[in-house]
Coordinates of N, CA and C in Angstrom, one line a residue:
M27 N 23.8 0.1 -32.7 CA 24.4 1.1 -31.8 C 23.5 1.4 -30.7
K28 N 24.0 1.4 -29.5 CA 23.2 1.6 -28.3 C 22.8 3.0 -28.1
K29 N 21.6 3.3 -27.7 CA 21.0 4.6 -27.6 C 20.6 4.9 -26.2
N30 N 20.7 6.2 -25.8 CA 20.2 6.6 -24.5 C 18.7 6.8 -24.5
T31 N 18.0 5.9 -23.8 CA 16.5 5.9 -23.9 C 15.9 6.5 -22.6
A32 N 16.7 7.1 -21.8 CA 16.1 7.6 -20.5 C 15.0 8.7 -20.8
I33 N 15.3 9.5 -21.8 CA 14.3 10.6 -22.0 C 13.0 10.0 -22.6
T34 N 13.2 8.9 -23.4 CA 12.0 8.3 -23.9 C 11.1 7.7 -22.8
L35 N 11.8 7.1 -21.8 CA 11.0 6.5 -20.7 C 10.3 7.5 -19.9
L36 N 11.0 8.7 -19.8 CA 10.4 9.8 -19.0 C 9.1 10.2 -19.6
F37 N 9.1 10.4 -20.9 CA 7.9 10.8 -21.6 C 6.8 9.7 -21.7
F38 N 7.3 8.5 -21.7 CA 6.3 7.4 -21.7 C 5.4 7.4 -20.4
L39 N 6.0 7.9 -19.3 CA 5.2 8.0 -18.1 C 4.1 9.0 -18.3
L40 N 4.2 9.9 -19.2 CA 3.2 10.9 -19.4 C 1.8 10.3 -19.8
I41 N 1.9 9.1 -20.4 CA 0.7 8.5 -20.8 C -0.3 8.3 -19.7
F42 N 0.3 8.1 -18.5 CA -0.6 7.7 -17.4 C -0.9 8.9 -16.4
T43 N -0.6 10.1 -16.9 CA -0.9 11.2 -16.0 C -2.3 11.7 -16.4
T44 N -3.0 12.3 -15.4 CA -4.4 12.7 -15.6 C -4.5 14.2 -15.4
V45 N -3.4 14.9 -15.5 CA -3.4 16.4 -15.2 C -4.0 17.1 -16.4
N46 N -5.0 18.0 -16.1 CA -5.6 18.8 -17.2 C -5.1 20.2 -17.1
A47 N -4.5 20.7 -18.1 CA -4.0 22.1 -18.1 C -5.1 23.0 -18.6
Q48 N -5.9 23.4 -17.6 CA -7.1 24.2 -18.0 C -6.7 25.7 -18.0
E49 N -5.6 26.1 -17.3 CA -5.3 27.5 -17.3 C -4.0 27.7 -18.0
G50 N -3.9 28.9 -18.7 CA -2.7 29.2 -19.4 C -2.6 28.4 -20.7
C51 N -1.4 28.3 -21.3 CA -1.2 27.6 -22.5 C -1.4 26.1 -22.4
Q52 N -2.0 25.5 -23.4 CA -2.2 24.0 -23.4 C -1.2 23.4 -24.3
V53 N -0.7 22.3 -24.0 CA 0.3 21.6 -24.8 C -0.5 20.8 -25.9
D54 N -0.2 21.1 -27.2 CA -0.8 20.4 -28.3 C -0.1 19.1 -28.7
S55 N 1.3 19.2 -28.7 CA 2.1 18.1 -29.1 C 3.5 18.3 -28.6
F56 N 4.3 17.2 -28.7 CA 5.7 17.2 -28.4 C 6.4 16.1 -29.3
V57 N 7.7 16.3 -29.5 CA 8.5 15.3 -30.1 C 9.6 15.0 -29.2
N58 N 9.9 13.7 -29.0 CA 11.0 13.3 -28.1 C 12.0 12.6 -28.9
Y59 N 13.3 12.9 -28.5 CA 14.4 12.3 -29.3 C 15.3 11.5 -28.4
T60 N 16.0 10.6 -29.0 CA 17.1 9.8 -28.3 C 18.4 10.2 -29.0
Y61 N 19.5 10.0 -28.3 CA 20.8 10.4 -28.8 C 21.6 9.1 -29.0
V62 N 22.3 9.1 -30.1 CA 23.3 8.0 -30.4 C 24.4 8.0 -29.3
A63 N 24.6 6.9 -28.7 CA 25.6 6.9 -27.6 C 26.9 7.5 -28.0
G64 N 27.4 8.4 -27.2 CA 28.7 9.0 -27.4 C 28.8 10.1 -28.5
T65 N 27.6 10.5 -29.0 CA 27.5 11.5 -30.0 C 26.5 12.5 -29.6
S66 N 26.4 13.6 -30.4 CA 25.4 14.6 -30.2 C 24.3 14.4 -31.3
V67 N 24.3 13.3 -32.0 CA 23.3 13.0 -33.0 C 22.0 12.5 -32.4
K68 N 21.0 13.2 -32.7 CA 19.7 12.9 -32.1 C 18.8 12.3 -33.2
E69 N 17.9 11.3 -32.8 CA 17.0 10.7 -33.7 C 15.6 10.7 -33.1
N70 N 14.6 10.6 -34.0 CA 13.2 10.6 -33.5 C 13.0 9.3 -32.6
A71 N 12.2 9.5 -31.6 CA 11.9 8.4 -30.7 C 10.4 8.3 -30.6
T72 N 9.8 9.2 -29.9 CA 8.3 9.2 -29.8 C 7.8 10.7 -30.0
K73 N 6.5 10.7 -30.3 CA 5.8 12.0 -30.3 C 4.4 11.9 -29.8
G74 N 3.9 12.9 -29.2 CA 2.6 12.8 -28.6 C 1.7 14.0 -29.1
T75 N 0.4 13.7 -29.2 CA -0.5 14.8 -29.6 C -1.7 14.8 -28.6
Y76 N -2.1 16.0 -28.1 CA -3.2 16.1 -27.2 C -4.4 16.7 -27.9
Y77 N -5.6 16.3 -27.5 CA -6.8 16.8 -28.1 C -7.7 17.3 -27.0
Y78 N -8.4 18.4 -27.3 CA -9.2 19.1 -26.4 C -10.6 19.4 -27.0
N79 N -11.6 19.5 -26.1 CA -12.9 19.8 -26.6 C -13.1 21.4 -26.6
A80 N -14.3 21.8 -27.0 CA -14.6 23.3 -27.1 C -14.4 24.0 -25.8
N81 N -14.5 23.3 -24.6 CA -14.4 23.9 -23.3 C -12.9 23.9 -22.9
G82 N -12.0 23.3 -23.7 CA -10.6 23.3 -23.3 C -10.3 22.1 -22.5
F83 N -11.2 21.1 -22.3 CA -10.9 19.9 -21.5 C -10.2 18.9 -22.4
K84 N -9.2 18.3 -21.8 CA -8.4 17.3 -22.6 C -9.3 16.0 -22.8
T85 N -9.4 15.6 -24.0 CA -10.3 14.5 -24.3 C -9.5 13.2 -24.7
S86 N -8.3 13.4 -25.3 CA -7.5 12.2 -25.7 C -6.1 12.6 -25.8
Y87 N -5.3 11.6 -25.8 CA -3.8 11.7 -26.0 C -3.3 10.6 -26.8
L88 N -2.6 10.9 -27.9 CA -2.0 9.8 -28.7 C -0.5 9.9 -28.7
L89 N 0.1 8.7 -28.6 CA 1.5 8.6 -28.6 C 2.0 7.7 -29.7
Y90 N 3.0 8.2 -30.5 CA 3.5 7.5 -31.6 C 5.0 7.2 -31.4
R91 N 5.4 6.1 -32.0 CA 6.9 5.8 -31.9 C 7.4 5.8 -33.4
W92 N 8.7 6.2 -33.5 CA 9.4 6.3 -34.7 C 9.8 4.9 -35.3
E93 N 9.4 4.6 -36.5 CA 9.8 3.4 -37.1 C 11.0 3.7 -38.1
E94 N 12.2 3.2 -37.7 CA 13.4 3.5 -38.5 C 13.4 2.9 -39.9
V95 N 12.8 1.7 -40.0 CA 12.9 1.0 -41.3 C 12.1 1.8 -42.4
T96 N 10.8 2.2 -42.0 CA 10.0 2.9 -42.9 C 10.0 4.5 -42.8
S97 N 10.8 4.9 -41.8 CA 10.9 6.4 -41.5 C 9.5 7.0 -41.4
T98 N 8.6 6.4 -40.6 CA 7.3 6.9 -40.3 C 7.0 6.8 -38.9
W99 N 6.0 7.6 -38.5 CA 5.5 7.6 -37.1 C 4.3 6.6 -37.0
D100 N 4.5 5.6 -36.2 CA 3.5 4.5 -36.0 C 2.7 4.7 -34.8
D101 N 1.4 4.5 -34.9 CA 0.5 4.5 -33.7 C 1.1 3.5 -32.6
W102 N 1.0 4.0 -31.3 CA 1.5 3.2 -30.3 C 0.6 3.1 -29.1
R103 N 0.3 4.2 -28.5 CA -0.6 4.2 -27.3 C -1.7 5.3 -27.5
R104 N -2.8 5.1 -26.9 CA -3.9 6.1 -26.9 C -4.6 6.1 -25.6
V105 N -4.8 7.3 -25.1 CA -5.6 7.5 -23.8 C -6.8 8.4 -24.1
T106 N -8.0 7.9 -23.7 CA -9.2 8.7 -24.0 C -9.8 9.1 -22.6
Y107 N -10.2 10.3 -22.4 CA -10.7 10.8 -21.2 C -12.2 11.1 -21.2
T108 N -13.0 10.7 -20.2 CA -14.3 11.1 -20.0 C -14.3 12.1 -18.8
N109 N -14.8 13.3 -19.1 CA -14.6 14.4 -18.0 C -16.0 14.7 -17.4
N110 N -16.0 15.2 -16.2 CA -17.2 15.7 -15.6 C -17.4 17.2 -16.0
A111 N -18.4 17.8 -15.4 CA -18.8 19.2 -15.8 C -17.7 20.2 -15.5
A112 N -16.8 19.8 -14.5 CA -15.7 20.7 -14.1 C -14.5 20.5 -14.9
G113 N -14.5 19.5 -15.8 CA -13.4 19.2 -16.7 C -12.4 18.2 -16.1
L114 N -12.8 17.6 -14.9 CA -11.9 16.6 -14.3 C -12.2 15.3 -14.9
P115 N -11.1 14.5 -15.2 CA -11.4 13.2 -15.8 C -12.0 12.2 -14.8
T116 N -13.1 11.6 -15.2 CA -13.7 10.6 -14.4 C -13.4 9.2 -14.8
I117 N -13.1 9.0 -16.1 CA -12.7 7.7 -16.7 C -11.5 8.0 -17.6
E118 N -10.5 7.2 -17.4 CA -9.3 7.2 -18.3 C -9.1 5.9 -19.0
L119 N -9.3 5.8 -20.3 CA -9.2 4.5 -21.0 C -7.8 4.5 -21.8
E120 N -7.0 3.5 -21.5 CA -5.7 3.3 -22.1 C -5.8 2.1 -23.1
E121 N -5.3 2.4 -24.3 CA -5.3 1.4 -25.3 C -3.9 1.3 -26.0
Y122 N -3.6 0.2 -26.6 CA -2.4 0.1 -27.4 C -2.8 -0.4 -28.8
F123 N -1.9 0.0 -29.8 CA -2.2 -0.3 -31.2 C -1.6 -1.6 -31.6
D124 N -2.5 -2.5 -32.1 CA -2.1 -3.9 -32.5 C -1.8 -3.8 -34.0
N125 N -0.6 -4.0 -34.4 CA -0.2 -3.9 -35.8 C -0.8 -5.1 -36.6
A126 N -1.0 -6.2 -35.9 CA -1.5 -7.4 -36.6 C -2.9 -7.2 -37.1
T127 N -3.7 -6.6 -36.3 CA -5.1 -6.4 -36.6 C -5.4 -4.9 -37.0
T128 N -4.3 -4.1 -37.0 CA -4.4 -2.6 -37.3 C -5.6 -2.0 -36.5
S129 N -5.7 -2.3 -35.2 CA -6.8 -1.8 -34.4 C -6.3 -1.4 -33.0
W130 N -7.1 -0.6 -32.3 CA -6.8 -0.3 -30.9 C -7.4 -1.3 -30.0
I131 N -6.5 -1.8 -29.1 CA -6.9 -2.8 -28.1 C -7.0 -2.3 -26.7
K132 N -8.1 -2.5 -26.0 CA -8.2 -2.0 -24.7 C -7.2 -2.6 -23.8
Q133 N -6.7 -1.9 -22.8 CA -5.7 -2.4 -21.9 C -6.0 -2.1 -20.4
Y134 N -6.2 -0.8 -20.1 CA -6.5 -0.4 -18.7 C -7.6 0.6 -18.7
Q135 N -8.4 0.6 -17.6 CA -9.4 1.7 -17.4 C -9.3 2.1 -16.0
T136 N -9.1 3.4 -15.8 CA -9.0 4.0 -14.4 C -10.2 4.9 -14.2
T137 N -10.9 4.7 -13.1 CA -12.1 5.6 -12.7 C -11.7 6.4 -11.5
F138 N -12.0 7.7 -11.6 CA -11.7 8.6 -10.5 C -12.9 9.1 -9.9
T139 N -12.9 9.1 -8.5 CA -14.0 9.7 -7.8 C -13.5 10.9 -7.0
Y140 N -14.4 12.0 -6.9 CA -13.9 13.2 -6.3 C -14.9 13.6 -5.2
N141 N -14.4 14.4 -4.3 CA -15.3 15.0 -3.3 C -15.8 16.3 -3.8
S142 N -16.6 17.0 -3.1 CA -17.2 18.3 -3.5 C -16.2 19.4 -3.9
A143 N -15.0 19.2 -3.4 CA -14.0 20.2 -3.6 C -13.1 19.9 -4.9
G144 N -13.5 18.8 -5.5 CA -12.8 18.4 -6.7 C -11.5 17.7 -6.4
I145 N -11.3 17.1 -5.2 CA -10.1 16.4 -4.9 C -10.4 14.9 -5.0
V146 N -9.4 14.2 -5.6 CA -9.6 12.7 -5.8 C -9.7 12.0 -4.5
T147 N -10.8 11.2 -4.3 CA -10.9 10.3 -3.1 C -10.8 8.9 -3.4
Q148 N -10.8 8.5 -4.7 CA -10.6 7.1 -5.1 C -10.1 7.0 -6.5
D149 N -9.2 6.1 -6.7 CA -8.5 5.8 -8.0 C -8.7 4.3 -8.2
L150 N -9.5 3.9 -9.1 CA -9.8 2.5 -9.3 C -9.4 2.1 -10.7
K151 N -8.5 1.1 -10.8 CA -8.0 0.6 -12.1 C -8.4 -0.8 -12.4
K152 N -8.8 -1.0 -13.6 CA -9.2 -2.3 -14.1 C -8.4 -2.7 -15.3
N153 N -8.2 -4.0 -15.5 CA -7.6 -4.5 -16.7 C -8.6 -5.2 -17.6
W154 N -8.3 -5.1 -18.9 CA -9.3 -5.6 -19.9 C -9.0 -7.1 -20.1
N155 N -10.0 -7.9 -20.0 CA -9.9 -9.4 -20.3 C -10.5 -9.6 -21.7
G156 N -9.7 -9.7 -22.7 CA -10.2 -9.8 -24.0 C -10.9 -11.1 -24.3
A157 N -10.5 -12.2 -23.6 CA -11.2 -13.5 -23.8 C -12.6 -13.4 -23.3
A158 N -12.8 -12.8 -22.2 CA -14.1 -12.8 -21.6 C -14.9 -11.5 -22.0
N159 N -14.2 -10.6 -22.6 CA -14.7 -9.3 -23.0 C -15.3 -8.5 -21.9
I160 N -14.6 -8.4 -20.8 CA -15.0 -7.7 -19.6 C -13.8 -7.0 -18.9
W161 N -14.1 -6.0 -18.1 CA -13.1 -5.3 -17.3 C -13.0 -6.1 -16.0
V162 N -11.8 -6.3 -15.5 CA -11.5 -7.0 -14.3 C -10.8 -6.0 -13.3
N163 N -11.3 -6.0 -12.1 CA -10.7 -5.1 -11.1 C -9.2 -5.5 -10.9
S164 N -8.4 -4.4 -10.7 CA -6.9 -4.7 -10.6 C -6.4 -4.0 -9.3
T165 N -6.4 -2.7 -9.2 CA -5.9 -2.0 -8.0 C -6.9 -0.9 -7.7
K166 N -6.8 -0.5 -6.4 CA -7.7 0.6 -5.9 C -6.9 1.4 -4.9
I167 N -7.0 2.7 -5.0 CA -6.4 3.6 -4.0 C -7.5 4.5 -3.4
D168 N -7.7 4.5 -2.1 CA -8.7 5.3 -1.4 C -7.9 6.4 -0.6
Y169 N -8.4 7.6 -0.7 CA -7.8 8.7 0.0 C -8.7 9.3 1.0
V170 N -8.2 9.6 2.2 CA -9.0 10.2 3.2 C -8.6 11.7 3.2
I171 N -9.5 12.6 2.9 CA -9.2 14.0 2.7 C -9.9 14.8 3.9
T172 N -9.1 15.6 4.6 CA -9.7 16.4 5.7 C -9.2 17.8 5.5
G173 N -10.2 18.7 5.4 CA -9.8 20.1 5.2 C -8.9 20.4 4.0
G174 N -9.2 19.6 2.9 CA -8.4 19.7 1.7 C -7.1 19.1 1.7
L175 N -6.7 18.4 2.8 CA -5.4 17.8 2.9 C -5.6 16.2 2.9
K176 N -4.6 15.5 2.3 CA -4.7 14.1 2.3 C -4.1 13.6 3.6
N177 N -4.9 12.9 4.4 CA -4.5 12.3 5.6 C -4.1 10.9 5.6
Q178 N -4.7 10.2 4.6 CA -4.3 8.7 4.5 C -4.5 8.3 3.0
E179 N -3.7 7.4 2.6 CA -3.8 6.7 1.3 C -3.8 5.2 1.6
L180 N -4.8 4.5 1.1 CA -4.9 3.1 1.3 C -4.9 2.4 -0.1
D181 N -3.9 1.5 -0.3 CA -3.7 0.8 -1.6 C -4.1 -0.7 -1.4
Q182 N -5.0 -1.1 -2.3 CA -5.4 -2.5 -2.3 C -5.4 -3.1 -3.7
V183 N -5.3 -4.5 -3.7 CA -5.3 -5.2 -5.0 C -6.5 -6.2 -5.0
W184 N -7.0 -6.5 -6.2 CA -8.2 -7.4 -6.3 C -7.7 -8.8 -6.3
D185 N -8.3 -9.6 -5.4 CA -8.1 -11.0 -5.3 C -9.1 -11.8 -6.2
T186 N -8.7 -12.4 -7.3 CA -9.7 -13.0 -8.1 C -10.2 -14.3 -7.6
N187 N -9.5 -14.9 -6.6 CA -10.0 -16.1 -6.0 C -11.1 -15.8 -5.0
S188 N -11.0 -14.8 -4.2 CA -12.0 -14.5 -3.2 C -13.0 -13.4 -3.7
N189 N -12.7 -12.8 -4.9 CA -13.4 -11.7 -5.5 C -13.6 -10.6 -4.4
S190 N -12.5 -10.2 -3.8 CA -12.5 -9.1 -2.8 C -11.2 -8.3 -2.9
W191 N -11.3 -7.2 -2.3 CA -10.1 -6.3 -2.2 C -9.2 -6.7 -1.0
E192 N -7.9 -6.8 -1.3 CA -6.9 -7.1 -0.2 C -6.0 -5.9 0.0
N193 N -5.7 -5.6 1.3 CA -4.8 -4.6 1.6 C -3.4 -4.9 1.1
V194 N -2.7 -3.8 0.7 CA -1.3 -3.9 0.3 C -0.5 -3.0 1.3
Y195 N -0.8 -1.7 1.2 CA -0.1 -0.8 2.2 C -0.9 0.4 2.4
K196 N -0.6 1.2 3.4 CA -1.3 2.5 3.6 C -0.2 3.5 4.1
I197 N -0.5 4.8 3.8 CA 0.3 5.9 4.2 C -0.5 6.8 5.0
D198 N -0.1 7.1 6.3 CA -0.7 8.1 7.1 C 0.1 9.4 7.1
L199 N -0.5 10.5 6.9 CA 0.2 11.8 6.8 C -0.3 12.7 7.9
N200 N 0.7 13.4 8.5 CA 0.5 14.3 9.6 C 1.0 15.7 9.2
Y201 N 0.2 16.8 9.7 CA 0.5 18.1 9.3 C 0.6 19.0 10.5
D202 N 1.4 20.1 10.3 CA 1.3 21.3 11.2 C 0.7 22.4 10.5
A203 N -0.6 22.6 10.8 CA -1.4 23.5 9.9 C -1.5 22.9 8.6
D204 N -1.0 23.5 7.5 CA -1.1 23.0 6.2 C 0.2 22.4 5.7
T205 N 1.2 22.3 6.6 CA 2.5 21.9 6.2 C 2.8 20.4 6.6
L206 N 3.1 19.6 5.6 CA 3.4 18.2 5.9 C 4.6 18.0 6.8
V207 N 4.4 17.3 7.9 CA 5.4 17.0 8.9 C 5.9 15.6 8.9
Q208 N 5.0 14.7 8.7 CA 5.4 13.3 8.8 C 4.5 12.4 7.9
E209 N 5.1 11.4 7.3 CA 4.3 10.3 6.6 C 4.9 9.0 7.0
I210 N 4.0 8.1 7.3 CA 4.4 6.7 7.8 C 3.7 5.7 6.9
L211 N 4.5 4.8 6.3 CA 4.0 3.7 5.5 C 4.0 2.4 6.3
Q212 N 2.9 1.7 6.2 CA 2.7 0.4 6.8 C 2.3 -0.6 5.7
I213 N 2.8 -1.8 5.8 CA 2.4 -2.8 4.9 C 1.5 -3.8 5.6
W214 N 0.6 -4.5 4.8 CA -0.4 -5.4 5.4 C 0.3 -6.8 5.6
N215 N 0.2 -7.3 6.8 CA 0.7 -8.6 7.1 C -0.5 -9.6 7.0
T216 N -0.5 -10.3 5.9 CA -1.6 -11.2 5.7 C -1.6 -12.4 6.6
G217 N -0.5 -12.7 7.2 CA -0.4 -13.9 8.1 C -1.2 -13.6 9.4
I218 N -1.1 -12.4 9.9 CA -1.8 -12.1 11.2 C -2.8 -11.0 11.0
N219 N -3.1 -10.6 9.8 CA -4.1 -9.7 9.5 C -4.0 -8.4 10.3
T220 N -2.8 -7.8 10.1 CA -2.6 -6.5 10.8 C -1.6 -5.7 10.0
W221 N -1.5 -4.4 10.3 CA -0.5 -3.5 9.7 C 0.8 -3.5 10.4
R222 N 1.9 -3.5 9.6 CA 3.3 -3.5 10.1 C 4.0 -2.3 9.6
N223 N 4.7 -1.5 10.5 CA 5.5 -0.4 10.1 C 6.5 -0.8 9.1
Q224 N 6.8 0.1 8.1 CA 7.8 -0.1 7.1 C 8.8 1.0 7.1
W225 N 8.4 2.2 6.9 CA 9.3 3.4 6.9 C 8.5 4.6 7.2
K226 N 9.2 5.7 7.5 CA 8.6 7.0 7.7 C 9.5 8.1 7.3
N227 N 8.9 9.2 6.9 CA 9.6 10.4 6.5 C 9.2 11.5 7.5
Y228 N 10.2 12.2 8.0 CA 9.9 13.4 8.9 C 10.5 14.6 8.2
Y229 N 9.7 15.7 8.1 CA 10.1 16.9 7.3 C 10.3 18.1 8.2
V230 N 11.4 18.9 8.0 CA 11.6 20.2 8.5 C 11.4 21.2 7.4
S231 N 10.5 22.1 7.5 CA 10.1 23.0 6.4 C 10.5 24.5 6.7
N232 N 10.6 25.3 5.7 CA 10.8 26.7 5.8 C 9.5 27.4 6.1
D233 N 9.5 28.7 6.2 CA 8.3 29.5 6.5 C 7.3 29.4 5.4
L234 N 7.7 29.0 4.2 CA 6.7 28.9 3.1 C 6.1 27.5 3.0
G235 N 6.5 26.6 3.9 CA 6.0 25.3 3.9 C 6.7 24.3 3.0
N236 N 7.8 24.7 2.4 CA 8.6 23.8 1.6 C 9.7 23.1 2.5
P237 N 9.9 21.8 2.3 CA 10.8 21.0 3.1 C 12.2 21.5 2.8
I238 N 13.0 21.7 3.9 CA 14.4 21.9 3.8 C 15.3 20.8 4.2
I239 N 14.7 19.9 5.0 CA 15.3 18.6 5.5 C 14.3 17.5 5.5
M240 N 14.7 16.4 5.0 CA 13.8 15.2 5.1 C 14.6 14.1 5.8
Y241 N 14.1 13.6 6.9 CA 14.7 12.4 7.6 C 14.0 11.2 7.2
Y242 N 14.7 10.2 6.7 CA 14.0 8.9 6.3 C 14.4 7.8 7.3
Y243 N 13.4 7.2 7.8 CA 13.6 6.1 8.8 C 13.1 4.8 8.3
T244 N 13.8 3.7 8.7 CA 13.2 2.4 8.4 C 12.9 1.7 9.7
Y245 N 11.9 0.8 9.7 CA 11.5 0.2 10.9 C 12.2 -1.1 11.2
D246 N 12.7 -1.2 12.4 CA 13.4 -2.4 12.8 C 12.4 -3.3 13.6
V247 N 12.1 -4.5 13.0 CA 11.1 -5.3 13.5 C 11.6 -6.1 14.8
T248 N 12.9 -6.1 15.0 CA 13.4 -6.8 16.2 C 13.4 -5.9 17.4
T249 N 13.6 -4.6 17.2 CA 13.6 -3.6 18.3 C 12.3 -2.8 18.4
N250 N 11.5 -2.9 17.3 CA 10.2 -2.2 17.2 C 10.4 -0.7 17.3
V251 N 11.4 -0.2 16.7 CA 11.7 1.3 16.6 C 12.1 1.7 15.2
F252 N 11.9 3.0 14.9 CA 12.3 3.5 13.6 C 13.8 3.9 13.8
D253 N 14.6 3.5 12.8 CA 16.0 3.9 12.8 C 16.3 4.8 11.7
L254 N 17.0 5.9 12.0 CA 17.4 6.9 10.9 C 18.3 6.2 9.9
A255 N 17.8 6.3 8.6 CA 18.6 5.7 7.5 C 19.2 6.7 6.6
Q256 N 18.6 7.9 6.5 CA 19.1 8.8 5.5 C 18.5 10.2 5.7
R257 N 19.3 11.2 5.4 CA 18.9 12.6 5.5 C 19.1 13.3 4.1
T258 N 18.1 14.0 3.7 CA 18.1 14.8 2.5 C 17.9 16.3 2.7
D259 N 18.8 17.1 2.2 CA 18.7 18.6 2.4 C 18.3 19.2 1.1
Y260 N 17.3 20.1 1.2 CA 16.8 20.8 0.0 C 17.2 22.3 0.0
T261 N 17.6 22.8 -1.2 CA 18.0 24.2 -1.3 C 17.1 24.9 -2.3
Y262 N 16.7 26.1 -2.0 CA 15.8 26.9 -2.9 C 16.5 28.2 -3.2
N263 N 16.0 28.7 -4.4 CA 16.5 30.1 -4.8 C 15.6 31.1 -4.2
V264 N 15.9 32.4 -4.5 CA 15.1 33.5 -3.9 C 13.6 33.5 -4.3
E265 N 13.3 32.8 -5.4 CA 11.9 32.6 -5.8 C 11.3 31.4 -5.1
N266 N 12.0 30.8 -4.2 CA 11.6 29.6 -3.5 C 11.4 28.4 -4.4
Q267 N 12.2 28.3 -5.4 CA 12.1 27.2 -6.4 C 13.3 26.2 -6.0
L268 N 13.0 25.0 -6.0 CA 14.0 24.0 -5.6 C 15.1 23.9 -6.6
I269 N 16.3 24.1 -6.2 CA 17.5 24.1 -7.1 C 18.5 23.0 -6.8
K270 N 18.4 22.4 -5.6 CA 19.3 21.3 -5.3 C 18.8 20.5 -4.1
N271 N 19.1 19.2 -4.2 CA 18.9 18.3 -3.0 C 20.1 17.4 -2.9
E272 N 20.5 17.3 -1.6 CA 21.7 16.5 -1.3 C 21.3 15.4 -0.3
T273 N 21.8 14.2 -0.5 CA 21.5 13.1 0.4 C 22.8 12.6 1.0

């Protein structure tokens, strides 16, 4: 019987988040369910457990998936965090559980670099090479931060042939004071070693800095101009919380 797994996939993305809930209540665990298609019958899908140290910093996260045959929760994914003195994660180690060897197997390692204000300036991901028993560069994101605002994001991938980083795309962001006005994405053209426009977003915001209109443009390489492709309108309630967006 086919099941709706959308909710499961949503929570699966939580494995790769690095947000530390240092203020207010901390999440200790959750259980995620799927529904049998066409019914209101729910069944176990996944569950997660968070672990913290004495300072309240998140140190690890375990994800289990439900085994219907044995009616048990089986180990599935594990994320372990190394934190700095401020409680910000500097290393995130992702592993999966191998049922054949009943052991945790390394998969990804992400290293975070921060500026003096505690804002991420680099996100470096490596993949585990089990045969060579080493970490291998995979992707890297560098952020340009000015006045606490992100002005640029540069994404690169590791080329194992040249043992060097290669550009993939970059996003330049422009502000009016602290309010985001425009972001432009460019992709790297390896043929001529230059950046090529891809798309841009232009925002109209309310007095509180929240966008009420977003114009999405795509770049026409024949005319060398941005063409309006889509408009999205955002609606907020009296507490300035987003309640609707229409495209």
